[in-house]
Short mmCIF file of C-alpha atoms in Angstrom, two decimals:
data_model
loop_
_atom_site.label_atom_id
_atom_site.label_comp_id
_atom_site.label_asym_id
_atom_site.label_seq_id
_atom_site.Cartn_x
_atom_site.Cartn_y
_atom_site.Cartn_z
CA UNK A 1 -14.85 4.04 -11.69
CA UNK A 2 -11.24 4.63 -10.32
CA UNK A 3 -10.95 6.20 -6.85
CA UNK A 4 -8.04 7.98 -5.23
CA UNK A 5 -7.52 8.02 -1.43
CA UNK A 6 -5.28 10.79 0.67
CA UNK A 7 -5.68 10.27 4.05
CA UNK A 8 -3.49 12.99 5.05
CA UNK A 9 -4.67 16.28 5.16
CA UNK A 10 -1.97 17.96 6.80
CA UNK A 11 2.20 16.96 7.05
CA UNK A 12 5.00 18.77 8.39
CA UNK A 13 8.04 17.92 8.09
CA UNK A 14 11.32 19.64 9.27
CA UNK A 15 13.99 21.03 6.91
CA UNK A 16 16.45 18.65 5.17
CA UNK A 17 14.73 15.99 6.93
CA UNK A 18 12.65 12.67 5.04
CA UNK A 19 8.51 12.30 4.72
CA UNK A 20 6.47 10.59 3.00
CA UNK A 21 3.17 11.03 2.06
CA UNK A 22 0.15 8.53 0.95
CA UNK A 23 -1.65 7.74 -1.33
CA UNK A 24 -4.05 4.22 -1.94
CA UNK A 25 -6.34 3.66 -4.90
CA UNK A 26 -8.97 1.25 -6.17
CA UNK A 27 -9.51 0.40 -9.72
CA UNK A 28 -9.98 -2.51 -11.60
CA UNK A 29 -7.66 -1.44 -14.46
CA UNK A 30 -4.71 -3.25 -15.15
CA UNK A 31 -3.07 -0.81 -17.34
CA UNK A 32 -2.43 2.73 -15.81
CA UNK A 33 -0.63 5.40 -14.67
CA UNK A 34 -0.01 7.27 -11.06
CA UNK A 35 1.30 11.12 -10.64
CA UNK A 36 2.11 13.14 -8.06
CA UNK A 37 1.21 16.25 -8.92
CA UNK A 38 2.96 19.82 -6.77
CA UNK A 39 0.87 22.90 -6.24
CA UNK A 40 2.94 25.76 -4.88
CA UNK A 41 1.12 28.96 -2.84
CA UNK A 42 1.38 30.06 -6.77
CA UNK A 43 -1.46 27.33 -7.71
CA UNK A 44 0.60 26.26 -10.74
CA UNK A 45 -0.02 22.44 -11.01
CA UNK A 46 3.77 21.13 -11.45
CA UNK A 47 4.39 17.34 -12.31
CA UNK A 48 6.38 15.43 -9.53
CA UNK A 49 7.07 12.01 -10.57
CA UNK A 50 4.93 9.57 -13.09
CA UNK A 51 5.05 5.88 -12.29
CA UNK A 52 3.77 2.95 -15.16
CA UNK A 53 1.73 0.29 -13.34
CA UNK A 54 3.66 -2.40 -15.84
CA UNK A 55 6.46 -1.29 -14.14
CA UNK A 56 8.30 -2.64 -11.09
CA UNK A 57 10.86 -0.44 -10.70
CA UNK A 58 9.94 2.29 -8.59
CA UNK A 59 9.99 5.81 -10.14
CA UNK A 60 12.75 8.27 -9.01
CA UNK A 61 13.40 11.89 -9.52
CA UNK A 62 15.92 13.37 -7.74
CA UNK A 63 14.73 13.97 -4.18
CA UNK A 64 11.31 12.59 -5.20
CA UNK A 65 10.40 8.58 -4.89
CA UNK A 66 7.33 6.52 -4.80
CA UNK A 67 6.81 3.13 -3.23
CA UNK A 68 4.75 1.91 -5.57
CA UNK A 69 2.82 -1.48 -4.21
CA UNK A 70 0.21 -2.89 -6.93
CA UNK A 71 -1.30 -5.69 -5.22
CA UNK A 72 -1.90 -3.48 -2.17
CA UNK A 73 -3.17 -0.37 -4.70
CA UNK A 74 -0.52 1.83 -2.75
CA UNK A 75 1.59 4.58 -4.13
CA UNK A 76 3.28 6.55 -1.15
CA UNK A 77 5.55 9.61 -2.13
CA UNK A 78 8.89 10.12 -0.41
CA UNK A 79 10.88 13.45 -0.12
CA UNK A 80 14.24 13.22 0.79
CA UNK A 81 16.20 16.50 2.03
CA UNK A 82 13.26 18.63 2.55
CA UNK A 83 13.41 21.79 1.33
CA UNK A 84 11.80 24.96 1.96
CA UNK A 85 10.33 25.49 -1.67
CA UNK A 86 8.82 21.70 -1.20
CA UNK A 87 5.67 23.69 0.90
CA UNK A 88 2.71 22.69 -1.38
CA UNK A 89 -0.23 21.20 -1.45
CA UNK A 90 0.19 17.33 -2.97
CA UNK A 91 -2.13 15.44 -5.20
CA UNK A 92 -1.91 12.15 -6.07
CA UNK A 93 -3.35 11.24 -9.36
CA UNK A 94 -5.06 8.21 -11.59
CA UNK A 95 -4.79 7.59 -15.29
CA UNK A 96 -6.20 4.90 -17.03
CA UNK A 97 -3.85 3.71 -20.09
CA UNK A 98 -4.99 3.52 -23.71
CA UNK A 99 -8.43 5.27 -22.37
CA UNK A 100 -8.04 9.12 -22.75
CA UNK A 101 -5.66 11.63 -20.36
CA UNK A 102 -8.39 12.11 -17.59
CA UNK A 103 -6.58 12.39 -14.76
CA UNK A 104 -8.68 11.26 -11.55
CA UNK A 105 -6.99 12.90 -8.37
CA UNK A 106 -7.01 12.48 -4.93
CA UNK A 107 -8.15 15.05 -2.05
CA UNK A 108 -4.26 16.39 -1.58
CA UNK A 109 -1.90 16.65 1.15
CA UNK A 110 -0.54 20.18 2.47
CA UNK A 111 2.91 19.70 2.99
CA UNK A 112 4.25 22.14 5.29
CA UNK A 113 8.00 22.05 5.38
CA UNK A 114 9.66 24.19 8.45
CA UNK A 115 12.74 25.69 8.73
CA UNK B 1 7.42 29.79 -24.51
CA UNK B 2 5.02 26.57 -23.80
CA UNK B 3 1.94 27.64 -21.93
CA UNK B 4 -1.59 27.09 -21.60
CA UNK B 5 -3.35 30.77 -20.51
CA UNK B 6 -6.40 31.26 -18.89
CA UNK B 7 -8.75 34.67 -18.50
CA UNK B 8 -8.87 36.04 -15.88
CA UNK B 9 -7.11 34.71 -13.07
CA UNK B 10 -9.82 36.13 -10.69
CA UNK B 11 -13.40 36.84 -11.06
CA UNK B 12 -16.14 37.42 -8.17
CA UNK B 13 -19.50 37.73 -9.99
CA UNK B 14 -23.47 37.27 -8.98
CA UNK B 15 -25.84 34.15 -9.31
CA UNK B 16 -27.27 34.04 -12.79
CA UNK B 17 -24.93 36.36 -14.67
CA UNK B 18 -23.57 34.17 -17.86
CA UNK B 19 -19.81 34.26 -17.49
CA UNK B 20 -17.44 32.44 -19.78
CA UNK B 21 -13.43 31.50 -18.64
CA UNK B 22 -11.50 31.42 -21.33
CA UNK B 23 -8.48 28.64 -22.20
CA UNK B 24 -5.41 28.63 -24.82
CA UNK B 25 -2.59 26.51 -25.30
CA UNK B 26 0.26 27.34 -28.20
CA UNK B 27 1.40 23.62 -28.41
CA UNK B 28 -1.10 22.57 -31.02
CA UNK B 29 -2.60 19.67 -28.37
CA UNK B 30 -5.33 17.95 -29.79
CA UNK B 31 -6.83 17.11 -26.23
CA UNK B 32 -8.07 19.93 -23.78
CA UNK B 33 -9.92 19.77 -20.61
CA UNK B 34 -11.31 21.58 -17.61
CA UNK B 35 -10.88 20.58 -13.63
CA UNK B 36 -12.72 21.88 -10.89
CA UNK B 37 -10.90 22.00 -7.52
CA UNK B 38 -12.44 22.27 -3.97
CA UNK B 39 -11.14 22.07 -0.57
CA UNK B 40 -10.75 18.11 0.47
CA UNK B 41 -12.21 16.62 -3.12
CA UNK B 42 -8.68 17.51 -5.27
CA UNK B 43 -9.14 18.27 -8.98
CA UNK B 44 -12.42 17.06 -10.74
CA UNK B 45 -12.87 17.28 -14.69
CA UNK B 46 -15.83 19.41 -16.23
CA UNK B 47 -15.30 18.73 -19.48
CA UNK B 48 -12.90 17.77 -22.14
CA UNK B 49 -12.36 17.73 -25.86
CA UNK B 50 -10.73 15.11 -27.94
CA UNK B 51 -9.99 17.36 -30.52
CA UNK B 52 -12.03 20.53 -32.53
CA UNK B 53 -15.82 20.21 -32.75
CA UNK B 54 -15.47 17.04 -30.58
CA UNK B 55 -16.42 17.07 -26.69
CA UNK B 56 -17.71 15.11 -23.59
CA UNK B 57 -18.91 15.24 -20.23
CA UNK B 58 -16.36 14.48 -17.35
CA UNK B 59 -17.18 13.70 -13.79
CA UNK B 60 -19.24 16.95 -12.54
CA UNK B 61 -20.75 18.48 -15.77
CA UNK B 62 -23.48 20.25 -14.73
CA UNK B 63 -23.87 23.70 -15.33
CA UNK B 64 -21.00 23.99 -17.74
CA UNK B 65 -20.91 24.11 -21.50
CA UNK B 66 -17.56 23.93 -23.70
CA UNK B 67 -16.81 24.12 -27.18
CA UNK B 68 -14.35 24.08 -29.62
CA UNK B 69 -14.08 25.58 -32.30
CA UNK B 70 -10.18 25.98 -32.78
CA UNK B 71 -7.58 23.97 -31.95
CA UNK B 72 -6.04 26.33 -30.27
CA UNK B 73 -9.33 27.29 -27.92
CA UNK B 74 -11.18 25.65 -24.90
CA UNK B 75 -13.74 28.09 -23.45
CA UNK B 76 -15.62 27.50 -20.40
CA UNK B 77 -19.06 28.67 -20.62
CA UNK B 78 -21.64 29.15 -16.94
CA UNK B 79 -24.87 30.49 -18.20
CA UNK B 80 -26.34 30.80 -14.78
CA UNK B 81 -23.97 30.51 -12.31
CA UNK B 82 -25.16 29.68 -8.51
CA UNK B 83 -22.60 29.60 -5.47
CA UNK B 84 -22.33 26.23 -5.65
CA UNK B 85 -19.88 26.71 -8.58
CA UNK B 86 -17.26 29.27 -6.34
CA UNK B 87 -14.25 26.77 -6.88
CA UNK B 88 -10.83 27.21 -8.83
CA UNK B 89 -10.95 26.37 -12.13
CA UNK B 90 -8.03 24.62 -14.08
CA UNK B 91 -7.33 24.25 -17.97
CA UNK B 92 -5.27 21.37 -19.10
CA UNK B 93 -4.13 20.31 -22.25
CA UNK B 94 -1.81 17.38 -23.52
CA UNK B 95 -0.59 16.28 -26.61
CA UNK B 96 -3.65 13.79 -27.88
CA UNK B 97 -6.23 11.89 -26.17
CA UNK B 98 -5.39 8.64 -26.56
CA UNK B 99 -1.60 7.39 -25.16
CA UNK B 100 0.13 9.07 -21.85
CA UNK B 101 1.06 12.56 -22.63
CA UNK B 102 1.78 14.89 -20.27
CA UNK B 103 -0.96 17.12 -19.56
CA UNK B 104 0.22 20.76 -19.24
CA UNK B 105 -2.47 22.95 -16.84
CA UNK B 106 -2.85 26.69 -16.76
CA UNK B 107 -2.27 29.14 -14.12
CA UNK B 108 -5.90 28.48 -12.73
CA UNK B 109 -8.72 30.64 -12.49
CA UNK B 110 -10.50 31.89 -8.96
CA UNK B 111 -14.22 32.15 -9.53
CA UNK B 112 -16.38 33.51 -6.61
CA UNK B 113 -20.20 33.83 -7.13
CA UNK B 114 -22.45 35.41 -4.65
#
């Protein structure tokens, strides 16, 4: 069974300023996915960024990046720029490839960005 | 639009009463499923369905039923609810089981039970 790790509870991070938040896992997969998922005050669940373990390149969208680090089972989140509307609770998340869309998430970060 | 709908957004009911959460999507997704999520332990899955008249067991099953019987339709059934099921309750549905397809998740649903 694949387990995700968040072993921050809590950020802050000023406006237009840079954190990062973590994220470690343990499976014994070698094909797989990893998601950051967003959850607003609104409790919409909003896809952040998406990241193939195949891949080396690490995933980028926009403000959003991952450090993604396979042989330490790491995948770290980085926003750049803060924003305001970036206040959310943060969930990293597991897929196994080829083997059904369950996701398998993580206990979440809230992500408190101040003005 | 795109959207997965869930009903109703908030319920508070008492232990025992049979209660059932319903789930559509208008994207004609073949796989469905339903998450649990409580403070600390992130989103778990109930439940999920490969495609109509086809379901399984996820990570915290207990207490739940599913079914479904249109494509379209993934109802969440508690028969006897106890307090130990108060949690918000997500929908999801992606394009097919098998392959990486995003997964599209309703608005969520609060469920209270005292």
């Amino acid at each position: 069974a694949q387990t995700v790790t968040q072993s921050q509870p809590e950020m802050s991070v000023q406006e237009a300023e840079t954190v990062t938040l973590s994220c470690t896992y343990d499976t014994s997969e070698s094909n797989y996915y990893l998601f950051w998922y967003k959850q607003p005050p609104s409790r919409q669940m909003i896809l952040v960024i998406r990241q193939e373990a195949y891949k080396q390149q690490n995933a980028t969208e926009n403000r959003f990046s991952v450090n993604f680090q396979k042989a330490a089972k790491s995948f770290s989140l980085k926003i750049s720029d803060s924003q305001l509307g970036d206040t959310a609770m943060y969930f990293c998340a597991f897929m196994k490839g080829n083997a059904g869309n369950m996701l398998t998430f993580g206990g979440g970060t809230r992500l408190m960005v101040k003005p | 639009e795109a959207q997965v709908t869930q009903n109703p957004r908030y319920l508070i009911t008492v232990t025992g009463k049979k209660l059932t959460v319903t789930c559509s999507q208008n994207m004609n997704h073949e796989y469905m499923s339903w998450y649990r999520q409580d403070p600390g332990l992130g989103l778990r899955q109930i439940y999920y369905s490969m495609n109509v008249e086809v379901t399984d067991k996820g990570d915290v099953p207990e207490g739940y039923k599913v079914s479904r019987k249109e494509k379209r339709n993934f109802p969440l059934i508690l028969e006897s609810p106890s307090p130990n099921q108060t949690s918000l309750y997500f929908c999801a549905s992606s394009l097919q089981y098998f392959g990486v397809s995003e997964q599209y998740f309703g608005p969520g649903t609060r469920l209270t039970v005292t």
